[in-house]
Amino acid sequence: MDLEEYRRRARTWLEANAQDGPDGRAGGASDPGGVAAAKEFMAKLYDAGYSGITWPAEWGGQGLTQAEERAFAAEAAAFTLPTYVFSIGLGMCGPTLVDLGTDAQRRRHLRPLLRGEEIWCQLFSEPAAGSDVAALQTRAAATDGGWVVDGQKVWTSVAQHADWGLLLARTDPDVPKHKGLTMFIVDMHAPGVTVRPLRDMTGRAHFNEIFFDGVHIPAENVVGRVGDGWNCAVTTLLHERLSIAGGVGMGGQKDNPVAFEALRRTADTADPVVRDRLVELHIRSRALALFNQRLAQETKAGIFPGARGSAAKLLLAELTMFQADLATSLAGPEAVAWIEDGPGDASPGGTGNGEGPGVGTGDGAGGDGGTAGGDGGLAHAVSLAPAMALGGGTNEIMRNIVSERVLNLPPEPRTDKNVPFKELRTSGEAPR
Amino acid sequence: MRLVPTPEQRELRDAVCSFLAAASPMPAVRRAMESEPGHDPEVYRRLAGELGLTGLTVPEERGGTGAGHAELAVVLEETGAALLPGPFLATTLAAILLTETGEKEILAGVAAGTTTATVVLDGNRALNGAEADVVLTIDGDRVLARTDGERRALRTLDPTRRQALVEPGGEVAAVSAAGIARARDLFAVAVAAEQLGVLRASLEAIVAYSRIRVAFNRVIGSYQAVKHRLADMHCTLEQAESIVRYAAWAADEAPAELPGAAALAQAYLGRACFEVASGSLLLHGGIGFTWEHDAHLYYKRAKADEVLLGPPRVHRARLADLLEL
Ligand SMILES: Cc1cc2nc3c(=O)[nH]c(=O)nc-3n(C[C@H](O)[C@H](O)[C@H](O)COP(=O)(O)OP(=O)(O)OC[C@H]3O[C@@H](n4cnc5c(N)ncnc54)[C@H](O)[C@@H]3O)c2cc1C
């Protein structure tokens, strides 16, 4: 089927099945009902063939390419899909198992993941290891028939709903830091796992801190080889950037109060300065959309985007900040102070009904002043915007990757590569 | 929508690229720009004749190759990357104008590579106006052509391409309001393709230099302050290429999208190309400020191209109108 035809069919399905409501980020920790509805939707999506588009058919996927996946994402952008709680599994954990898992792991996990029956989280970052993930300290010690894990993870998105986690832990502190890591599948319901939601700057709790206290992991849950966790993690991170840039599981732009279509209705376009700012937003949005489409077409033609996905992720992070900043500064005072009144309200700290910015952005009649700012939607957008530039690797890390892996420039000199991990300095310690 | 070159387009690019590498490498560009005509007529003759590039988008029944604007974009990217001096772009714009307005006689010579031509772009300024055989003027819905008239060479910022004041006017060569409107959009796409080449070559030059230039016992390309700028420039290149491919595709396949795509191409590429060319020059250090180094030639071509079809605000205002803001 050619891409245009694929898109047409996807659009038809979405029109018939996609909800016009808030997505599964919905209530977050406070709204299990939202997650149940999201699971129902995910099952429908899977049964229609739009979940796991690029995954091998053998493991429950559709066996198509990123071109179809991006085509679907492009169509889905016109809707609000409740797929957020599945985004980590679909974008990162699942693809890692496709690439590196054992057949038994793939058979056990991939189909329930794709159908939304089981939710996954990614357990990489720690308080002292974010950009420098390989500095992590969570220990996995070998025991009879498996491993025992002790340590702490942080910023773990959707862990409060997760059934499974993809864990990176240190199995050998006596070798250099990149060499002593191993990747595991961990049961989030196992004894000794404590999940504590962390409130983020939007006021809601979408990420968590996780404590592992003598958690047992069976030997067959090792992903890849023992000691090869860093290479496995690189695979996961590559998928992460591509999936973020490609918008996998990120729901849509519909009703987004900071998107061009909303701003043109609410901003004073008689003012030439406002017009020019909107033109700038149009230029940047189109430029990135076309770049993403080009990457999709190249993939279809057999050119794998690889680290160029990090360029797309960086551009998306910058566009997200630019857009939220622009929308709030165009709106003026009502972007930052509004009357709290009912279902459209998305105020930080409120019960919040979703990632969806709520009502009032459709026709400019929502806010008191006839702008999108009047219901807290813009305040929420500007509070949420930094997430894109931090989660999945910061802008600086993306620039390192683009310069080193796309432009082939040399890395900065490293002092941490050939030293046993236990001799390295960590955050908070006095300089040696 | 097609954003990736076809194998045939890649072949065309390789052919033009190796021709220019042999016939017009940078030392030859410098000799040409300091010569009396400002370019090497032999290079132009071969480009037009042997490679048939001046008739690339001219329909076959009017003596051309009948290729599309996606092919033309691939060619202009290479002539831009090589900073090719001479009337190739001017003649290409003339070929576009004559093709779109249904003119035949002048076009036959242009397509055959025997006639050089130029288009008066604003007021009475024209690229390579002093040496072009034919000067075309757009007057309302008419295209006027003349071979005579006073020509006065201008001093130019960009030494690799000349401009002149010409006398507009002449005989009516064609009448077509729609053809002229479309031709103006196609000019925007053509110049954007050249800008993409200039941008790419500027970035390649500084990436290569940053791998060999040493400071503080390290190559400068290992410093984040340098690497991160280059990464940003690479992001600019990715978006620039995507836009040019899109605009060229719209020119060939989606006429209704062309005006928006053309304005987008000029609004993005003009800035992008100059920013990358200037970033490249600065990261070269002191050598970048010398006459001898090529960085300033790219910088100057980028600036000249940015304002060639009117200053950036013109294209942004056009976009605003098309978006009905
Ligand atoms: C919304 C959100 C969701 C997240 N979800 C998850 C998740 O599900 N699972 C998970 O494992 N993690 C998750 N994270 C964590 C995220 O990956 C890290 O926060 C991120 O990689 C940065 O690490 P850090 O917080 O330790 O910052 P640090 O690494 O301490 O960075 C601090 C600053 O130093 C800069 N810096 C660090 N190293 C370099 C360098 N080499 N060169 C230049 N600058 C450098 C950074 O760019 C940054 O500006 C999430 C984060 C957010 C914000």
Short mmCIF file of C-alpha atoms in Angstrom, two decimals, chain B:
data_model
loop_
_atom_site.label_atom_id
_atom_site.label_comp_id
_atom_site.label_asym_id
_atom_site.label_seq_id
_atom_site.Cartn_x
_atom_site.Cartn_y
_atom_site.Cartn_z
CA MET B 1 5.07 14.49 -1.49
CA ARG B 2 8.62 13.56 -2.36
CA LEU B 3 11.43 14.84 -0.14
CA VAL B 4 14.20 12.40 -1.05
CA PRO B 5 16.04 12.68 -4.39
CA THR B 6 15.40 9.89 -6.88
CA PRO B 7 18.36 7.78 -8.06
CA GLU B 8 18.28 9.76 -11.35
CA GLN B 9 18.43 13.04 -9.46
CA ARG B 10 21.37 11.75 -7.46
CA GLU B 11 23.12 10.80 -10.67
CA LEU B 12 22.50 14.25 -12.08
CA ARG B 13 23.91 15.78 -8.92
CA ASP B 14 27.02 13.62 -9.08
CA ALA B 15 27.54 14.52 -12.73
CA VAL B 16 27.28 18.27 -12.06
CA CYS B 17 29.38 17.95 -8.95
CA SER B 18 32.25 16.17 -10.68
CA PHE B 19 32.06 18.51 -13.66
CA LEU B 20 32.37 21.54 -11.37
CA ALA B 21 35.10 19.96 -9.27
CA ALA B 22 37.18 19.52 -12.41
CA ALA B 23 36.21 22.61 -14.39
CA SER B 24 35.59 25.18 -11.68
CA PRO B 25 37.36 24.41 -8.41
CA MET B 26 37.86 27.32 -6.02
CA PRO B 27 41.21 28.46 -7.48
CA ALA B 28 39.48 28.68 -10.86
CA VAL B 29 36.57 30.56 -9.31
CA ARG B 30 39.04 33.09 -7.96
CA ARG B 31 40.77 33.46 -11.33
CA ALA B 32 37.41 33.86 -13.02
CA MET B 33 36.09 36.45 -10.60
CA GLU B 34 39.16 38.61 -11.14
CA SER B 35 39.09 38.22 -14.91
CA GLU B 36 37.60 40.74 -17.29
CA PRO B 37 34.28 38.94 -17.94
CA GLY B 38 34.02 37.82 -14.31
CA HIS B 39 33.58 34.19 -15.22
CA ASP B 40 35.09 31.52 -17.43
CA PRO B 41 33.07 31.51 -20.68
CA GLU B 42 34.38 28.04 -21.49
CA VAL B 43 32.90 26.62 -18.27
CA TYR B 44 29.59 28.28 -19.04
CA ARG B 45 29.64 27.01 -22.63
CA ARG B 46 30.19 23.42 -21.48
CA LEU B 47 27.61 23.67 -18.70
CA ALA B 48 25.02 24.96 -21.16
CA GLY B 49 26.04 22.84 -24.14
CA GLU B 50 27.62 19.57 -23.03
CA LEU B 51 25.47 19.21 -19.92
CA GLY B 52 22.47 21.04 -21.37
CA LEU B 53 21.70 22.68 -18.05
CA THR B 54 20.31 26.01 -19.28
CA GLY B 55 17.47 24.13 -20.96
CA LEU B 56 16.88 21.71 -18.10
CA THR B 57 13.32 22.75 -17.26
CA VAL B 58 12.46 23.93 -20.77
CA PRO B 59 9.93 21.55 -22.40
CA GLU B 60 11.33 19.23 -25.03
CA GLU B 61 9.16 20.65 -27.80
CA ARG B 62 10.77 24.03 -27.15
CA GLY B 63 14.28 22.70 -27.30
CA GLY B 64 14.93 21.78 -23.69
CA THR B 65 15.26 18.64 -21.59
CA GLY B 66 11.81 18.84 -20.06
CA ALA B 67 13.06 17.96 -16.58
CA GLY B 68 11.39 19.20 -13.41
CA HIS B 69 12.22 21.77 -10.77
CA ALA B 70 13.34 19.00 -8.43
CA GLU B 71 16.11 18.30 -10.97
CA LEU B 72 16.88 21.99 -11.33
CA ALA B 73 17.13 22.31 -7.55
CA VAL B 74 19.70 19.53 -7.43
CA VAL B 75 21.78 21.33 -10.06
CA LEU B 76 21.54 24.76 -8.43
CA GLU B 77 22.54 23.26 -5.12
CA GLU B 78 25.80 22.19 -6.73
CA THR B 79 26.47 25.44 -8.59
CA GLY B 80 25.77 27.22 -5.31
CA ALA B 81 28.10 24.96 -3.34
CA ALA B 82 30.81 25.64 -5.93
CA LEU B 83 30.11 29.41 -5.97
CA LEU B 84 30.02 29.13 -9.73
CA PRO B 85 30.59 32.59 -11.24
CA GLY B 86 28.81 33.76 -14.36
CA PRO B 87 25.36 33.98 -15.84
CA PHE B 88 24.04 30.49 -15.07
CA LEU B 89 21.50 31.54 -12.44
CA ALA B 90 20.53 34.66 -14.45
CA THR B 91 19.93 32.59 -17.57
CA THR B 92 18.07 29.96 -15.57
CA LEU B 93 15.69 32.59 -14.18
CA ALA B 94 15.19 33.90 -17.71
CA ALA B 95 14.48 30.37 -18.96
CA ILE B 96 11.88 29.94 -16.22
CA LEU B 97 10.18 33.22 -17.08
CA LEU B 98 10.10 32.50 -20.81
CA THR B 99 8.90 28.94 -20.29
CA GLU B 100 6.09 29.93 -17.95
CA THR B 101 4.87 32.75 -20.19
CA GLY B 102 4.88 30.65 -23.36
CA GLU B 103 7.65 32.53 -25.19
CA LYS B 104 9.47 30.51 -27.87
CA GLU B 105 12.09 32.36 -29.88
CA ILE B 106 14.45 33.67 -27.24
CA LEU B 107 13.89 30.50 -25.28
CA ALA B 108 15.22 28.35 -28.13
CA GLY B 109 18.61 30.08 -27.91
CA VAL B 110 18.60 29.94 -24.11
CA ALA B 111 17.79 26.23 -24.11
CA ALA B 112 20.45 25.55 -26.72
CA GLY B 113 22.97 27.36 -24.54
CA THR B 114 23.81 29.91 -27.20
CA THR B 115 22.00 32.87 -25.66
CA THR B 116 22.65 34.25 -22.19
CA ALA B 117 19.79 36.17 -20.65
CA THR B 118 18.84 37.90 -17.46
CA VAL B 119 15.76 39.25 -15.73
CA VAL B 120 15.45 42.75 -14.29
CA LEU B 121 14.69 41.97 -10.67
CA ASP B 122 13.90 45.33 -9.17
CA GLY B 123 14.18 48.84 -10.44
CA ASN B 124 16.70 48.33 -13.19
CA ARG B 125 19.15 45.95 -11.58
CA ALA B 126 19.93 42.59 -13.14
CA LEU B 127 22.28 39.70 -12.39
CA ASN B 128 25.05 39.61 -14.99
CA GLY B 129 23.25 42.47 -16.73
CA ALA B 130 26.36 43.79 -18.43
CA GLU B 131 27.21 40.60 -20.28
CA ALA B 132 23.77 39.02 -20.91
CA ASP B 133 22.69 38.86 -24.57
CA VAL B 134 19.06 39.49 -23.70
CA VAL B 135 17.55 41.55 -20.90
CA LEU B 136 14.00 40.64 -19.85
CA THR B 137 11.75 43.05 -17.98
CA ILE B 138 8.48 42.18 -16.29
CA ASP B 139 5.95 44.92 -16.90
CA GLY B 140 2.55 44.10 -15.46
CA ASP B 141 1.43 41.00 -17.30
CA ARG B 142 3.95 41.43 -20.11
CA VAL B 143 7.50 40.27 -20.55
CA LEU B 144 9.63 42.74 -22.50
CA ALA B 145 12.92 41.79 -24.12
CA ARG B 146 15.82 43.79 -25.51
CA THR B 147 19.32 43.07 -26.67
CA ASP B 148 20.44 46.69 -26.76
CA GLY B 149 20.22 49.45 -24.20
CA GLU B 150 22.72 50.93 -21.86
CA ARG B 151 24.41 48.58 -19.33
CA ARG B 152 26.41 49.77 -16.42
CA ALA B 153 28.33 47.30 -14.29
CA LEU B 154 27.88 47.69 -10.53
CA ARG B 155 30.39 47.09 -7.79
CA THR B 156 29.13 44.08 -5.81
CA LEU B 157 29.64 42.70 -2.33
CA ASP B 158 29.86 39.20 -3.81
CA PRO B 159 32.86 39.11 -6.12
CA THR B 160 31.78 35.79 -7.60
CA ARG B 161 28.69 37.13 -9.31
CA ARG B 162 28.25 40.39 -11.14
CA GLN B 163 25.30 42.72 -11.36
CA ALA B 164 24.55 45.70 -13.58
CA LEU B 165 22.14 48.54 -14.07
CA VAL B 166 20.31 47.97 -17.31
CA GLU B 167 17.69 49.83 -19.32
CA PRO B 168 14.41 48.05 -18.77
CA GLY B 169 11.91 47.66 -21.60
CA GLY B 170 12.04 46.49 -25.19
CA GLU B 171 9.70 44.53 -27.40
CA VAL B 172 6.82 42.50 -26.00
CA ALA B 173 8.03 38.89 -25.88
CA ALA B 174 5.11 37.30 -24.06
CA VAL B 175 1.93 38.18 -22.17
CA SER B 176 0.74 36.05 -19.25
CA ALA B 177 -0.17 37.28 -15.78
CA ALA B 178 -0.46 33.72 -14.45
CA GLY B 179 2.82 32.68 -16.03
CA ILE B 180 4.60 35.63 -14.49
CA ALA B 181 3.16 34.96 -11.05
CA ARG B 182 4.25 31.35 -11.22
CA ALA B 183 7.67 32.31 -12.53
CA ARG B 184 8.23 34.58 -9.54
CA ASP B 185 7.53 31.67 -7.21
CA LEU B 186 9.86 29.48 -9.21
CA PHE B 187 12.60 32.14 -8.90
CA ALA B 188 12.19 31.83 -5.13
CA VAL B 189 12.57 28.06 -5.28
CA ALA B 190 15.60 28.27 -7.60
CA VAL B 191 17.43 30.77 -5.43
CA ALA B 192 16.59 28.71 -2.32
CA ALA B 193 18.21 25.69 -3.94
CA GLU B 194 21.36 27.69 -4.59
CA GLN B 195 21.28 28.88 -0.98
CA LEU B 196 21.04 25.31 0.22
CA GLY B 197 24.25 24.54 -1.65
CA VAL B 198 26.02 27.56 -0.19
CA LEU B 199 24.82 26.58 3.28
CA ARG B 200 25.94 22.99 2.94
CA ALA B 201 29.36 23.89 1.60
CA SER B 202 29.90 26.44 4.38
CA LEU B 203 29.06 23.86 7.02
CA GLU B 204 31.21 21.18 5.41
CA ALA B 205 34.16 23.56 5.31
CA ILE B 206 34.04 24.39 9.01
CA VAL B 207 33.36 20.79 10.06
CA ALA B 208 36.46 19.71 8.14
CA TYR B 209 38.56 22.55 9.56
CA SER B 210 37.44 21.92 13.12
CA ARG B 211 38.79 18.37 12.84
CA ILE B 212 42.33 19.58 12.05
CA ARG B 213 42.80 22.99 13.68
CA VAL B 214 44.46 22.60 17.06
CA ALA B 215 44.23 24.99 20.03
CA PHE B 216 45.21 24.24 23.63
CA ASN B 217 46.52 20.86 22.58
CA ARG B 218 43.14 19.73 21.20
CA VAL B 219 41.39 20.02 17.86
CA ILE B 220 38.85 22.83 18.09
CA GLY B 221 36.09 20.42 17.02
CA SER B 222 36.40 18.72 20.41
CA TYR B 223 35.32 21.88 22.27
CA GLN B 224 31.64 22.00 23.06
CA ALA B 225 31.36 25.70 22.31
CA VAL B 226 32.36 24.79 18.75
CA LYS B 227 30.61 21.42 18.50
CA HIS B 228 27.31 22.72 19.74
CA ARG B 229 27.26 25.52 17.20
CA LEU B 230 28.02 23.01 14.47
CA ALA B 231 25.24 20.74 15.73
CA ASP B 232 22.81 23.64 15.53
CA MET B 233 24.02 24.41 12.02
CA HIS B 234 23.45 20.79 11.10
CA CYS B 235 19.88 21.06 12.37
CA THR B 236 19.47 24.14 10.19
CA LEU B 237 20.79 22.23 7.20
CA GLU B 238 18.36 19.35 7.77
CA GLN B 239 15.39 21.70 7.84
CA ALA B 240 16.69 23.76 4.92
CA GLU B 241 17.08 20.70 2.73
CA SER B 242 13.61 19.46 3.68
CA ILE B 243 12.07 22.80 2.71
CA VAL B 244 13.89 23.02 -0.61
CA ARG B 245 12.85 19.49 -1.58
CA TYR B 246 9.29 20.28 -0.61
CA ALA B 247 9.21 23.54 -2.57
CA ALA B 248 10.70 21.88 -5.65
CA TRP B 249 8.17 19.06 -5.36
CA ALA B 250 5.36 21.61 -5.10
CA ALA B 251 6.71 23.36 -8.21
CA ASP B 252 6.49 20.12 -10.16
CA GLU B 253 3.51 18.36 -8.66
CA ALA B 254 1.34 20.62 -6.54
CA PRO B 255 0.87 24.04 -8.15
CA ALA B 256 -1.66 25.11 -5.53
CA GLU B 257 0.95 24.68 -2.80
CA LEU B 258 3.68 26.49 -4.72
CA PRO B 259 3.11 30.07 -3.54
CA GLY B 260 3.23 29.10 0.14
CA ALA B 261 6.14 26.73 -0.39
CA ALA B 262 8.10 29.33 -2.36
CA ALA B 263 7.61 32.03 0.26
CA LEU B 264 8.52 29.55 2.98
CA ALA B 265 11.66 28.60 1.08
CA GLN B 266 12.86 32.18 0.77
CA ALA B 267 11.83 33.12 4.30
CA TYR B 268 13.76 30.18 5.77
CA LEU B 269 16.70 29.70 3.42
CA GLY B 270 17.82 33.30 3.22
CA ARG B 271 18.37 33.59 6.95
CA ALA B 272 19.57 30.03 7.39
CA CYS B 273 22.18 30.31 4.68
CA PHE B 274 23.61 33.57 5.95
CA GLU B 275 23.63 32.40 9.56
CA VAL B 276 25.51 29.24 8.71
CA ALA B 277 27.92 31.03 6.37
CA SER B 278 28.68 33.66 9.01
CA GLY B 279 28.97 31.04 11.77
CA SER B 280 31.35 29.09 9.58
CA LEU B 281 33.48 32.17 8.89
CA LEU B 282 33.71 33.13 12.57
CA LEU B 283 34.62 29.63 13.74
CA HIS B 284 37.54 29.68 11.32
CA GLY B 285 39.18 32.34 13.45
CA GLY B 286 41.45 35.03 11.96
CA ILE B 287 42.06 33.13 8.76
CA GLY B 288 38.34 33.45 8.04
CA PHE B 289 38.76 37.22 7.75
CA THR B 290 41.46 36.99 5.10
CA TRP B 291 40.88 37.58 1.42
CA GLU B 292 42.78 34.42 0.67
CA HIS B 293 40.43 32.11 2.55
CA ASP B 294 37.17 31.13 0.85
CA ALA B 295 34.93 31.67 3.89
CA HIS B 296 34.25 35.30 2.97
CA LEU B 297 33.18 34.32 -0.54
CA TYR B 298 30.48 32.05 0.90
CA TYR B 299 29.52 34.70 3.43
CA LYS B 300 29.16 37.31 0.71
CA ARG B 301 27.25 35.04 -1.65
CA ALA B 302 24.91 34.17 1.24
CA LYS B 303 24.23 37.83 1.94
CA ALA B 304 23.78 38.68 -1.73
CA ASP B 305 21.37 35.77 -2.19
CA GLU B 306 19.42 36.63 0.93
CA VAL B 307 18.35 39.97 -0.54
CA LEU B 308 18.37 39.00 -4.22
CA LEU B 309 14.60 38.62 -4.50
CA GLY B 310 13.88 41.38 -2.01
CA PRO B 311 14.76 41.58 1.67
CA PRO B 312 13.60 38.75 4.00
CA ARG B 313 10.67 40.81 5.31
CA VAL B 314 9.11 40.71 1.85
CA HIS B 315 8.92 36.92 1.93
CA ARG B 316 7.67 36.91 5.50
CA ALA B 317 4.96 39.41 4.64
CA ARG B 318 4.00 37.26 1.67
CA LEU B 319 3.70 34.25 3.97
CA ALA B 320 1.52 36.24 6.35
CA ASP B 321 -0.78 37.14 3.45
CA LEU B 322 -0.94 33.58 2.18
CA LEU B 323 -1.74 32.36 5.69
CA GLU B 324 -4.45 35.01 5.82
CA LEU B 325 -3.11 36.43 9.03
#
